[in-house]
PDB file of C-alpha atoms in Angstrom:
ATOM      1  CA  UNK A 958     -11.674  12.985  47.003  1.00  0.00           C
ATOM      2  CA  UNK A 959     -12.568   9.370  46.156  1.00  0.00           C
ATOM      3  CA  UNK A 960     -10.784   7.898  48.554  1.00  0.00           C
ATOM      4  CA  UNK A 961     -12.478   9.940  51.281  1.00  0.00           C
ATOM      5  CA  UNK A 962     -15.888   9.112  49.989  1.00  0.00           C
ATOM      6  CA  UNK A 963     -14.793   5.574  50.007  1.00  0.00           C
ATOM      7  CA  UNK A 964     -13.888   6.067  53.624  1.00  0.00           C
ATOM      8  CA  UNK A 965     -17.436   8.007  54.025  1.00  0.00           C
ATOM      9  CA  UNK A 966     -19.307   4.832  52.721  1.00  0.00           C
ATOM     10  CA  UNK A 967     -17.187   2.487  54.288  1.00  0.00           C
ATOM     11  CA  UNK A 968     -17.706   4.101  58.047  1.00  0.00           C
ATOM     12  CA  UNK A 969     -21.311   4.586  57.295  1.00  0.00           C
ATOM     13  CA  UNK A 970     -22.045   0.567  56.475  1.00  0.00           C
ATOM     14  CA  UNK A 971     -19.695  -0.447  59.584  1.00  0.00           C
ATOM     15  CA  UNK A 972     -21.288   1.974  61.554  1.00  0.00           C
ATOM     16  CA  UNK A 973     -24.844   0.445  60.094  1.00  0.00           C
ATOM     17  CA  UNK A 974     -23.878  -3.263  60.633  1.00  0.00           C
ATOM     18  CA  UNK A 975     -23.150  -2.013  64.345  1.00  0.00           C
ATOM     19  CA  UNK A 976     -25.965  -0.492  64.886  1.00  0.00           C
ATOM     20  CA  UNK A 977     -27.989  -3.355  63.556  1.00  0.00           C
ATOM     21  CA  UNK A 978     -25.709  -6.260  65.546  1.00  0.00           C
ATOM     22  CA  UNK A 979     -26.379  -4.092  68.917  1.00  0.00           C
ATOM     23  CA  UNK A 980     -30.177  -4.115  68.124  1.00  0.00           C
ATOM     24  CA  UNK A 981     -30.475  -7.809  66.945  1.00  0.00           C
ATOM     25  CA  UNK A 982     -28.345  -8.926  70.196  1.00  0.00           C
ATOM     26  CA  UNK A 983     -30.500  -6.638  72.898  1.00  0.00           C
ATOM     27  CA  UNK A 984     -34.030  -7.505  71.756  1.00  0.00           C
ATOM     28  CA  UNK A 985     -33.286 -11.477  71.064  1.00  0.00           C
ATOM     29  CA  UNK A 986     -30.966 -12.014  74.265  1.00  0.00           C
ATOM     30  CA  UNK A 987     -27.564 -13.079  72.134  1.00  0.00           C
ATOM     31  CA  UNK A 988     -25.027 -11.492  74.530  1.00  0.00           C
ATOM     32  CA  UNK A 989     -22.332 -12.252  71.615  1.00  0.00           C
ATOM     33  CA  UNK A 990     -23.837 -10.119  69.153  1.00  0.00           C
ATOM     34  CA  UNK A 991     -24.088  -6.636  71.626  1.00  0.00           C
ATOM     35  CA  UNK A 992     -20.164  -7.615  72.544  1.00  0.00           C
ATOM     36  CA  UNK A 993     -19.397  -7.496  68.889  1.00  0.00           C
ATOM     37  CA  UNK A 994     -21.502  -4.110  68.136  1.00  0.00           C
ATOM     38  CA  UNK A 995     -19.759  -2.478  71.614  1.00  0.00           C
ATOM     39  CA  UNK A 996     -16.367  -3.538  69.600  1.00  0.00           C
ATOM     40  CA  UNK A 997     -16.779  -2.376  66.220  1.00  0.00           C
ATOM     41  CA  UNK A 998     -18.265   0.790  67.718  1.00  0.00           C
ATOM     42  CA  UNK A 999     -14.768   1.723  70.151  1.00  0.00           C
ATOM     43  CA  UNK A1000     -13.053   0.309  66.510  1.00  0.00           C
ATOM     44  CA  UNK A1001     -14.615   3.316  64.422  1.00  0.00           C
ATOM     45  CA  UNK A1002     -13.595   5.729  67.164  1.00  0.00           C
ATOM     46  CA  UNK A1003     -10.000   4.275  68.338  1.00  0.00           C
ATOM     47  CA  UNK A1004      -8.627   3.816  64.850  1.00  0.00           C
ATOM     48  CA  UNK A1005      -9.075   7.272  63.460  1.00  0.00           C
ATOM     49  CA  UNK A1006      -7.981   8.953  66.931  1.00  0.00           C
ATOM     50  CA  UNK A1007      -5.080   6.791  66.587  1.00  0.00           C
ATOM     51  CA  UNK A1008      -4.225   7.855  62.744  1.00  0.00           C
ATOM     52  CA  UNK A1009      -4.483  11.755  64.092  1.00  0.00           C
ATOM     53  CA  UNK A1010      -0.901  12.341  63.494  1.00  0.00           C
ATOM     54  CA  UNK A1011      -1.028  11.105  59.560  1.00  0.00           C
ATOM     55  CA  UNK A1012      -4.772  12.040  59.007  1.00  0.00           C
ATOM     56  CA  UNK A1013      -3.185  15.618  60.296  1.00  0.00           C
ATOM     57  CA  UNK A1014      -0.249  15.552  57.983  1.00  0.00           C
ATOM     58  CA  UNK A1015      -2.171  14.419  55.107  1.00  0.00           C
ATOM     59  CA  UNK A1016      -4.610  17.157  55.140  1.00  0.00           C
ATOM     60  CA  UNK A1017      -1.798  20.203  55.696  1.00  0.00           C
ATOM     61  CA  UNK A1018       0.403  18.449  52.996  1.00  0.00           C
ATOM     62  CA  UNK A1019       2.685  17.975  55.128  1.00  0.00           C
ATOM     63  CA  UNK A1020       6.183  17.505  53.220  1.00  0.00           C
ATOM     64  CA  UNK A1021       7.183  14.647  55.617  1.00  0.00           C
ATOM     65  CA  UNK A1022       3.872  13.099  55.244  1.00  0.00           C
ATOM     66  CA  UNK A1023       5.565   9.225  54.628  1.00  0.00           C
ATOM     67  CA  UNK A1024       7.898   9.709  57.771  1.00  0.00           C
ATOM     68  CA  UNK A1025       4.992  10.498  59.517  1.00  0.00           C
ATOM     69  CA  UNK A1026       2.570   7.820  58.200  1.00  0.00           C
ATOM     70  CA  UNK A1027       5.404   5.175  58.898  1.00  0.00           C
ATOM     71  CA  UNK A1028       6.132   5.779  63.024  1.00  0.00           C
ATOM     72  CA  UNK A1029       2.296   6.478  63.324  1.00  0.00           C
ATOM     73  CA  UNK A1030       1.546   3.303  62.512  1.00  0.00           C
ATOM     74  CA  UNK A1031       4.787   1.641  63.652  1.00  0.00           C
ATOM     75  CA  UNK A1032       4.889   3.340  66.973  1.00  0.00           C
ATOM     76  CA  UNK A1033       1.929   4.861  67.321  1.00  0.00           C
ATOM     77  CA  UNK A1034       0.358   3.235  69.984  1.00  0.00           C
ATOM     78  CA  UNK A1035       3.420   4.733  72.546  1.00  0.00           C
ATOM     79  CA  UNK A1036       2.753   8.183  73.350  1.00  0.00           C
ATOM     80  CA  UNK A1037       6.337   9.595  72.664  1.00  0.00           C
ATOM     81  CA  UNK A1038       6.260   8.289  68.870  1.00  0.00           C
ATOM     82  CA  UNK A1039       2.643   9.615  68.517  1.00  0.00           C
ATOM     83  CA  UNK A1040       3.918  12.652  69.781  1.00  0.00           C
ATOM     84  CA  UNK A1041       6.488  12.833  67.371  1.00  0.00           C
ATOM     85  CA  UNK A1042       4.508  12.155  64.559  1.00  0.00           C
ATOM     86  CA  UNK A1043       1.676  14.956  65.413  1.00  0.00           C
ATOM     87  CA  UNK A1044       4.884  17.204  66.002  1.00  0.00           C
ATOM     88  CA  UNK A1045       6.089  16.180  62.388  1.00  0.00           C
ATOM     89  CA  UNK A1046       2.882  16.137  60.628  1.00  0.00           C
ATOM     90  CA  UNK A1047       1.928  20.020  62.171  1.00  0.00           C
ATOM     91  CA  UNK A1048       5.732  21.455  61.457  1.00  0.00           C
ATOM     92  CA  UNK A1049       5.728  24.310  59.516  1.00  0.00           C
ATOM     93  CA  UNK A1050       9.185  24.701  56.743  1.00  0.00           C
ATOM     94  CA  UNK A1051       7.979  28.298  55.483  1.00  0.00           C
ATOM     95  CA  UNK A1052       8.414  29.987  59.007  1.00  0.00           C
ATOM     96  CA  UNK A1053      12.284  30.034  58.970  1.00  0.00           C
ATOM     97  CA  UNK A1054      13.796  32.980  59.123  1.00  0.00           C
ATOM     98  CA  UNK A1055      16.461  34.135  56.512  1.00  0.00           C
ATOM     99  CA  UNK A1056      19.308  36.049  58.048  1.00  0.00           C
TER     100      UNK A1056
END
């Protein structure tokens, strides 16, 4: 659980320094400083949507959880290996049948 309060804080200052960026950049005219809010905000939405496969296999303890983690990030960004990995990460061992 630390590590997803550390992720809590840590979205909740980035999210804060965006925030403030976008405001100090609108209401003193520095068109660099709204750009830089507008791409830390699609960062803090892209990156976790990205990480769905591992963030899904991590929370069902998924048993192939490393395989998973490793072409999410490697291949991630392709639709078949994301695929894959959300396929991996929501497989379920314990619904084989025994004949």
């Amino acid at each position: 659980m630390k590590i997803v309060n550390l992720l809590k804080g840590l979205f909740i200052i980035v999210l804060a320094l965006a925030v403030l960026l976008w405001l100090y950049g609108t209401f003193n005219n520095q068109p660099l400083f709204v750009t830089t809010a507008m791409w830390m905000g699609d960062a803090l939405v892209m990156i976790p949507a990205y990480l769905i496969p591992s963030i899904t296999g991590w929370l069902v303890k998924s048993p192939r959880l490393q395989k998973v983690v490793l072409i999410n990030v490697l291949g991630g960004w392709l639709l078949l290996p994301w695929i894959v990995a959300m396929g991996m990460a929501i497989k379920r061992d314990d619904l084989r049948t025994e004949d």
